[in-house]
mmCIF file of C-alpha atoms in Angstrom:
data_model
loop_
_atom_site.group_PDB
_atom_site.id
_atom_site.type_symbol
_atom_site.label_atom_id
_atom_site.label_comp_id
_atom_site.label_asym_id
_atom_site.label_seq_id
_atom_site.Cartn_x
_atom_site.Cartn_y
_atom_site.Cartn_z
ATOM 1 C CA MET A 373 25.802 -0.637 -16.881
ATOM 2 C CA VAL A 374 22.326 -2.788 -16.766
ATOM 3 C CA PHE A 375 21.941 -5.684 -19.226
ATOM 4 C CA ARG A 376 18.965 -8.021 -19.725
ATOM 5 C CA ARG A 377 21.370 -10.945 -20.278
ATOM 6 C CA VAL A 378 25.124 -10.937 -20.446
ATOM 7 C CA THR A 379 26.819 -13.240 -22.710
ATOM 8 C CA LEU A 380 30.418 -14.070 -22.074
ATOM 9 C CA ASP A 381 32.815 -13.716 -25.366
ATOM 10 C CA GLY A 382 29.807 -11.941 -27.204
ATOM 11 C CA VAL A 383 28.474 -8.612 -27.841
ATOM 12 C CA ASN A 384 26.070 -7.048 -25.038
ATOM 13 C CA ARG A 385 24.219 -4.050 -25.425
ATOM 14 C CA ALA A 386 23.251 -2.101 -22.130
ATOM 15 C CA VAL A 387 19.719 -1.150 -21.629
ATOM 16 C CA THR A 388 20.783 1.738 -19.222
ATOM 17 C CA THR A 389 24.162 3.253 -18.266
ATOM 18 C CA LEU A 390 24.248 5.261 -15.429
ATOM 19 C CA ASP A 391 27.565 7.799 -14.633
ATOM 20 C CA GLY A 392 27.855 8.436 -11.046
ATOM 21 C CA ALA A 393 30.408 9.605 -8.511
ATOM 22 C CA ALA A 394 31.189 6.786 -6.341
ATOM 23 C CA GLY A 395 34.233 5.224 -4.213
ATOM 24 C CA LYS A 396 34.577 4.136 -0.583
ATOM 25 C CA SER A 397 34.880 7.650 0.910
ATOM 26 C CA ILE A 398 32.701 9.397 -1.504
ATOM 27 C CA ASN A 399 29.844 6.774 -0.546
ATOM 28 C CA VAL A 400 30.327 7.553 2.836
ATOM 29 C CA ALA A 401 30.008 11.328 2.240
ATOM 30 C CA LYS A 402 26.908 11.099 0.180
ATOM 31 C CA VAL A 403 25.094 9.054 2.498
ATOM 32 C CA LEU A 404 25.672 11.350 5.407
ATOM 33 C CA LYS A 405 24.692 14.163 3.540
ATOM 34 C CA ALA A 406 21.401 12.134 2.995
ATOM 35 C CA LEU A 407 21.183 11.781 6.492
ATOM 36 C CA GLY A 408 21.665 15.442 7.162
ATOM 37 C CA GLU A 409 25.063 15.940 7.887
ATOM 38 C CA GLU A 410 27.635 18.282 6.413
ATOM 39 C CA PRO A 411 30.665 16.024 5.595
ATOM 40 C CA VAL A 412 33.710 17.260 3.665
ATOM 41 C CA ALA A 413 35.034 14.720 1.248
ATOM 42 C CA ALA A 414 38.901 14.588 0.736
ATOM 43 C CA GLY A 415 41.184 12.420 -1.202
ATOM 44 C CA PHE A 416 42.998 12.736 -4.738
ATOM 45 C CA LEU A 417 41.401 13.834 -7.919
ATOM 46 C CA GLY A 418 43.152 13.805 -11.083
ATOM 47 C CA GLY A 419 42.310 14.173 -14.849
ATOM 48 C CA ALA A 420 39.149 14.460 -16.648
ATOM 49 C CA ARG A 421 37.626 11.992 -14.642
ATOM 50 C CA GLY A 422 38.572 13.526 -11.491
ATOM 51 C CA GLU A 423 37.048 16.888 -12.846
ATOM 52 C CA SER A 424 33.762 14.954 -13.804
ATOM 53 C CA LEU A 425 33.703 13.385 -9.997
ATOM 54 C CA ARG A 426 34.068 16.614 -8.755
ATOM 55 C CA ALA A 427 31.243 18.452 -10.613
ATOM 56 C CA LEU A 428 28.886 15.524 -9.630
ATOM 57 C CA LEU A 429 29.943 15.933 -5.975
ATOM 58 C CA MET A 430 29.319 19.503 -5.924
ATOM 59 C CA GLY A 431 25.939 18.957 -7.604
ATOM 60 C CA ARG A 432 24.994 17.103 -4.461
ATOM 61 C CA GLY A 433 25.935 19.859 -2.367
ATOM 62 C CA ILE A 434 28.795 17.859 -0.548
ATOM 63 C CA GLU A 435 31.931 20.129 0.227
ATOM 64 C CA LEU A 436 35.122 19.074 -1.297
ATOM 65 C CA ASP A 437 38.898 19.274 -0.250
ATOM 66 C CA PHE A 438 40.733 17.322 -2.572
ATOM 67 C CA VAL A 439 44.388 17.215 -3.745
ATOM 68 C CA ILE A 440 44.868 17.381 -7.212
ATOM 69 C CA VAL A 441 47.362 14.827 -8.621
ATOM 70 C CA ASP A 442 48.840 13.973 -11.785
ATOM 71 C CA THR A 443 47.507 10.558 -11.976
ATOM 72 C CA PRO A 444 44.275 10.214 -13.367
ATOM 73 C CA THR A 445 41.134 9.171 -11.045
ATOM 74 C CA ARG A 446 40.353 5.574 -11.940
ATOM 75 C CA GLN A 447 37.262 4.413 -13.310
ATOM 76 C CA CYS A 448 35.103 1.035 -12.179
ATOM 77 C CA ILE A 449 32.193 -0.336 -13.846
ATOM 78 C CA THR A 450 29.410 -2.376 -12.462
ATOM 79 C CA VAL A 451 27.819 -4.535 -14.636
ATOM 80 C CA ILE A 452 24.215 -5.946 -13.634
ATOM 81 C CA ASP A 453 22.907 -8.941 -15.596
ATOM 82 C CA GLU A 454 19.279 -8.624 -14.834
ATOM 83 C CA SER A 455 18.284 -12.226 -15.862
ATOM 84 C CA ALA A 456 20.820 -14.067 -13.585
ATOM 85 C CA GLY A 457 20.349 -11.602 -10.641
ATOM 86 C CA THR A 458 24.186 -10.845 -10.865
ATOM 87 C CA HIS A 459 26.456 -7.878 -10.069
ATOM 88 C CA THR A 460 29.948 -7.792 -11.623
ATOM 89 C CA GLU A 461 32.886 -5.256 -10.702
ATOM 90 C CA LEU A 462 35.225 -4.003 -13.084
ATOM 91 C CA VAL A 463 37.639 -2.270 -11.246
ATOM 92 C CA GLU A 464 40.801 -0.342 -12.756
ATOM 93 C CA GLU A 465 43.505 -0.560 -10.023
ATOM 94 C CA SER A 466 44.821 2.634 -8.407
ATOM 95 C CA ALA A 467 47.934 3.849 -9.691
ATOM 96 C CA ALA A 468 50.755 5.285 -7.076
ATOM 97 C CA VAL A 469 51.043 8.872 -6.576
ATOM 98 C CA ALA A 470 53.905 11.105 -5.316
ATOM 99 C CA SER A 471 54.698 10.940 -1.633
ATOM 100 C CA GLU A 472 54.449 14.932 -1.579
ATOM 101 C CA TYR A 473 50.579 14.455 -2.285
ATOM 102 C CA TYR A 474 50.080 12.473 0.947
ATOM 103 C CA GLU A 475 51.801 15.278 2.573
ATOM 104 C CA GLU A 476 49.407 17.755 1.289
ATOM 105 C CA LEU A 477 46.620 15.705 2.066
ATOM 106 C CA MET A 478 47.653 15.304 5.640
ATOM 107 C CA LEU A 479 47.931 19.023 5.874
ATOM 108 C CA ILE A 480 44.081 19.208 4.713
ATOM 109 C CA MET A 481 43.382 16.692 7.498
ATOM 110 C CA ARG A 482 45.122 18.620 10.161
ATOM 111 C CA ARG A 483 42.992 22.100 9.076
ATOM 112 C CA ARG A 484 39.920 20.366 8.231
ATOM 113 C CA VAL A 485 39.829 18.318 11.841
ATOM 114 C CA LYS A 486 39.017 21.394 13.718
ATOM 115 C CA GLY A 487 35.340 21.330 14.662
ATOM 116 C CA CYS A 488 34.900 17.672 13.240
ATOM 117 C CA ARG A 489 32.955 15.236 15.324
ATOM 118 C CA ALA A 490 34.264 12.216 13.195
ATOM 119 C CA VAL A 491 36.896 11.455 10.785
ATOM 120 C CA VAL A 492 36.338 8.605 8.372
ATOM 121 C CA MET A 493 39.273 6.531 6.766
ATOM 122 C CA SER A 494 38.029 4.513 4.035
ATOM 123 C CA GLY A 495 39.675 2.462 1.270
ATOM 124 C CA THR A 496 42.788 1.246 0.121
ATOM 125 C CA LEU A 497 45.690 3.205 -0.292
ATOM 126 C CA THR A 498 47.365 3.891 -3.170
ATOM 127 C CA PRO A 499 50.479 1.461 -4.392
ATOM 128 C CA GLY A 500 53.508 2.634 -2.502
ATOM 129 C CA GLY A 501 51.619 4.831 -0.022
ATOM 130 C CA PRO A 502 52.509 5.252 3.567
ATOM 131 C CA SER A 503 51.168 2.134 5.445
ATOM 132 C CA ASP A 504 50.903 4.235 8.368
ATOM 133 C CA PHE A 505 48.962 6.817 6.834
ATOM 134 C CA TYR A 506 45.682 6.068 8.709
ATOM 135 C CA LEU A 507 47.347 5.528 11.872
ATOM 136 C CA GLN A 508 48.424 9.129 11.400
ATOM 137 C CA CYS A 509 45.068 10.399 10.605
ATOM 138 C CA THR A 510 43.735 8.445 13.744
ATOM 139 C CA GLU A 511 46.235 10.061 16.007
ATOM 140 C CA VAL A 512 44.901 13.568 14.763
ATOM 141 C CA ALA A 513 41.437 12.851 15.174
ATOM 142 C CA ARG A 514 42.005 11.621 18.566
ATOM 143 C CA ALA A 515 43.716 14.609 19.660
ATOM 144 C CA ALA A 516 40.893 16.827 17.957
ATOM 145 C CA GLY A 517 38.338 14.800 20.214
ATOM 146 C CA ALA A 518 36.739 13.196 17.024
ATOM 147 C CA ILE A 519 35.520 9.776 16.533
ATOM 148 C CA SER A 520 37.864 7.861 14.304
ATOM 149 C CA VAL A 521 36.719 5.279 12.004
ATOM 150 C CA VAL A 522 38.838 2.972 9.755
ATOM 151 C CA ASP A 523 37.063 0.925 7.090
ATOM 152 C CA ALA A 524 40.298 -0.851 5.476
ATOM 153 C CA GLN A 525 42.468 -3.950 5.369
ATOM 154 C CA GLY A 526 45.580 -5.313 5.707
ATOM 155 C CA PRO A 527 48.831 -3.077 6.779
ATOM 156 C CA ALA A 528 46.941 0.021 6.873
ATOM 157 C CA LEU A 529 44.521 -1.438 9.185
ATOM 158 C CA LEU A 530 47.066 -3.123 11.418
ATOM 159 C CA GLU A 531 48.989 0.117 11.658
ATOM 160 C CA ALA A 532 45.962 2.016 12.567
ATOM 161 C CA LEU A 533 44.959 -0.121 15.673
ATOM 162 C CA LYS A 534 48.183 1.231 17.359
ATOM 163 C CA ALA A 535 46.497 4.632 17.798
ATOM 164 C CA ARG A 536 43.077 3.052 19.149
ATOM 165 C CA PRO A 537 40.833 4.042 16.635
ATOM 166 C CA GLY A 538 37.179 4.579 17.774
ATOM 167 C CA LEU A 539 35.815 2.039 15.322
ATOM 168 C CA VAL A 540 37.193 -0.492 12.620
ATOM 169 C CA LYS A 541 34.750 -1.872 9.942
ATOM 170 C CA PRO A 542 36.139 -4.315 7.738
ATOM 171 C CA ASN A 543 33.760 -6.797 5.919
ATOM 172 C CA ARG A 544 34.368 -10.634 6.641
ATOM 173 C CA ALA A 545 36.593 -11.184 3.679
ATOM 174 C CA GLU A 546 38.940 -7.944 4.495
ATOM 175 C CA LEU A 547 39.074 -9.171 8.072
ATOM 176 C CA GLY A 548 40.270 -12.668 7.005
ATOM 177 C CA THR A 549 42.847 -11.121 4.485
ATOM 178 C CA THR A 550 44.063 -8.520 7.483
ATOM 179 C CA MET A 551 44.411 -11.744 9.781
ATOM 180 C CA GLY A 552 45.879 -14.324 7.393
ATOM 181 C CA ARG A 553 43.255 -16.692 7.831
ATOM 182 C CA GLU A 554 39.971 -17.784 6.423
ATOM 183 C CA LEU A 555 36.923 -17.110 8.720
ATOM 184 C CA ARG A 556 34.174 -19.544 7.774
ATOM 185 C CA GLU A 557 31.919 -19.630 11.002
ATOM 186 C CA GLU A 558 30.693 -16.785 12.892
ATOM 187 C CA GLU A 559 32.933 -17.788 16.088
ATOM 188 C CA GLU A 560 35.793 -17.464 14.047
ATOM 189 C CA VAL A 561 34.793 -13.933 13.057
ATOM 190 C CA MET A 562 34.160 -13.278 16.545
ATOM 191 C CA LEU A 563 37.624 -14.387 17.864
ATOM 192 C CA ALA A 564 39.210 -12.234 14.946
ATOM 193 C CA MET A 565 37.058 -9.214 16.163
ATOM 194 C CA ARG A 566 38.247 -9.974 19.826
ATOM 195 C CA GLU A 567 41.793 -9.692 18.378
ATOM 196 C CA LEU A 568 41.254 -6.560 16.775
ATOM 197 C CA CYS A 569 40.132 -4.733 20.063
ATOM 198 C CA GLU A 570 43.063 -6.438 21.749
ATOM 199 C CA ARG A 571 45.358 -4.684 19.220
ATOM 200 C CA GLY A 572 43.850 -1.343 19.853
ATOM 201 C CA ALA A 573 40.350 -0.988 18.124
ATOM 202 C CA ARG A 574 37.943 0.560 20.575
ATOM 203 C CA ARG A 575 34.911 -1.110 18.666
ATOM 204 C CA ALA A 576 34.789 -3.478 15.576
ATOM 205 C CA VAL A 577 31.873 -4.139 13.212
ATOM 206 C CA VAL A 578 32.193 -6.746 10.584
ATOM 207 C CA THR A 579 29.927 -7.058 7.515
ATOM 208 C CA ALA A 580 29.265 -10.209 5.559
ATOM 209 C CA GLY A 581 26.731 -9.225 2.859
ATOM 210 C CA LYS A 582 23.470 -10.808 3.416
ATOM 211 C CA ALA A 583 24.085 -12.288 6.762
ATOM 212 C CA PRO A 584 23.994 -10.244 9.929
ATOM 213 C CA ALA A 585 26.636 -8.180 10.746
ATOM 214 C CA LEU A 586 28.530 -8.244 14.025
ATOM 215 C CA ALA A 587 29.434 -5.719 16.417
ATOM 216 C CA PHE A 588 32.000 -5.896 19.209
ATOM 217 C CA ASP A 589 32.384 -3.111 21.756
ATOM 218 C CA GLY A 590 35.249 -4.861 23.864
ATOM 219 C CA GLY A 591 32.910 -6.357 26.300
ATOM 220 C CA PHE A 592 30.024 -7.624 24.509
ATOM 221 C CA PHE A 593 28.900 -8.740 20.897
ATOM 222 C CA TRP A 594 25.958 -7.889 18.895
ATOM 223 C CA ARG A 595 24.320 -9.151 15.969
ATOM 224 C CA ILE A 596 22.903 -6.638 13.526
ATOM 225 C CA SER A 597 20.113 -7.997 11.288
ATOM 226 C CA ALA A 598 19.088 -6.103 8.157
ATOM 227 C CA PRO A 599 15.682 -6.240 6.598
ATOM 228 C CA GLU A 600 15.513 -8.616 3.442
ATOM 229 C CA ILE A 601 14.993 -6.571 0.235
ATOM 230 C CA ALA A 602 15.285 -7.043 -3.300
ATOM 231 C CA ALA A 603 19.028 -5.570 -3.911
ATOM 232 C CA LEU A 604 18.908 -3.970 -7.550
ATOM 233 C CA ASN A 605 22.454 -3.095 -6.906
ATOM 234 C CA PRO A 606 24.258 -3.823 -3.764
ATOM 235 C CA ILE A 607 27.466 -2.176 -4.653
ATOM 236 C CA GLY A 608 28.452 0.522 -2.103
ATOM 237 C CA SER A 609 26.104 -0.860 0.550
ATOM 238 C CA GLY A 610 29.207 -1.584 2.991
ATOM 239 C CA ASP A 611 30.005 2.034 2.581
ATOM 240 C CA ALA A 612 26.662 3.291 3.363
ATOM 241 C CA PHE A 613 26.493 0.830 6.346
ATOM 242 C CA THR A 614 29.853 2.814 7.662
ATOM 243 C CA ALA A 615 28.018 5.900 7.369
ATOM 244 C CA GLY A 616 25.005 4.708 9.012
ATOM 245 C CA LEU A 617 27.360 3.391 11.952
ATOM 246 C CA VAL A 618 28.943 7.062 12.208
ATOM 247 C CA TRP A 619 25.535 8.705 12.082
ATOM 248 C CA ARG A 620 24.409 6.332 14.818
ATOM 249 C CA LEU A 621 27.388 7.026 17.069
ATOM 250 C CA LEU A 622 27.294 10.983 16.660
ATOM 251 C CA ARG A 623 23.934 10.549 18.167
ATOM 252 C CA GLY A 624 24.918 7.979 21.029
ATOM 253 C CA MET A 625 22.617 5.256 20.031
ATOM 254 C CA THR A 626 23.431 1.774 21.188
ATOM 255 C CA TRP A 627 23.917 -1.448 18.891
ATOM 256 C CA ALA A 628 21.315 -4.145 17.892
ATOM 257 C CA ARG A 629 20.604 -7.342 19.582
ATOM 258 C CA ARG A 630 23.288 -8.697 22.019
ATOM 259 C CA VAL A 631 24.614 -12.010 21.005
ATOM 260 C CA ALA A 632 24.894 -14.464 23.841
ATOM 261 C CA GLY A 633 27.892 -16.251 25.027
ATOM 262 C CA PRO A 634 30.871 -14.357 23.734
ATOM 263 C CA PRO A 635 33.699 -16.875 22.552
ATOM 264 C CA PRO A 636 36.852 -17.410 24.524
ATOM 265 C CA PRO A 637 39.678 -15.203 24.319
ATOM 266 C CA ALA A 638 41.712 -14.823 21.250
ATOM 267 C CA PRO A 639 45.056 -17.018 21.128
ATOM 268 C CA PRO A 640 48.084 -14.980 21.949
ATOM 269 C CA MET A 641 49.346 -12.656 19.409
ATOM 270 C CA PRO A 642 52.570 -13.412 17.827
#
């Protein structure tokens, strides 16, 4: 929803309202489709919003293989204040789904991974979902010879590291949450990235909004600087970045400019 100006505790009338199919894994699929790939979007769909999302994705020509659940698909709203240049997200929390739905999703994963070149695990698991779900997906991807990419945080990411994913891509705030400490300086981020690789990640990329992203391949650090643009709505840009990384990995492309002088080794892990 786009507003000329947002007034708190008052009536606000949107000048533009756009409905779209979004969410982390869906955003990745949309960008990969735009880049000429043939992604398959999978996950959970429920209720009328789930059916609407299905129709929107099919309209984009994206192949779907979702599990239909009893829980309605959540709705999230982005409020854009043109006068202030701000973007505010109103996010409905995800609800729990029954464990058998995760078992069904894993069956889809095992069936679909055959012939895939990459598997992207993106987003937060539903409340009460198995914390090792991305670990299982990573193991299945590796066994099939596909690149495994984990864009998550917290326990789901830490568990997935045990299966040595090909790439992990949290943003700076998510990495800090995962490591249990604030990462104010670039060197602190680099130390945390080194720790991710010591725990199992083969590559790590960390985005930081407008600031340059950092990449680490276990040996060298790289800085990825994006061109400055006038952003109309940055929501979903991190997911688009993930899709771009996957696209480059599939083509054997290199990182960006290497950072001189990597930081010292991370402190011993508990």
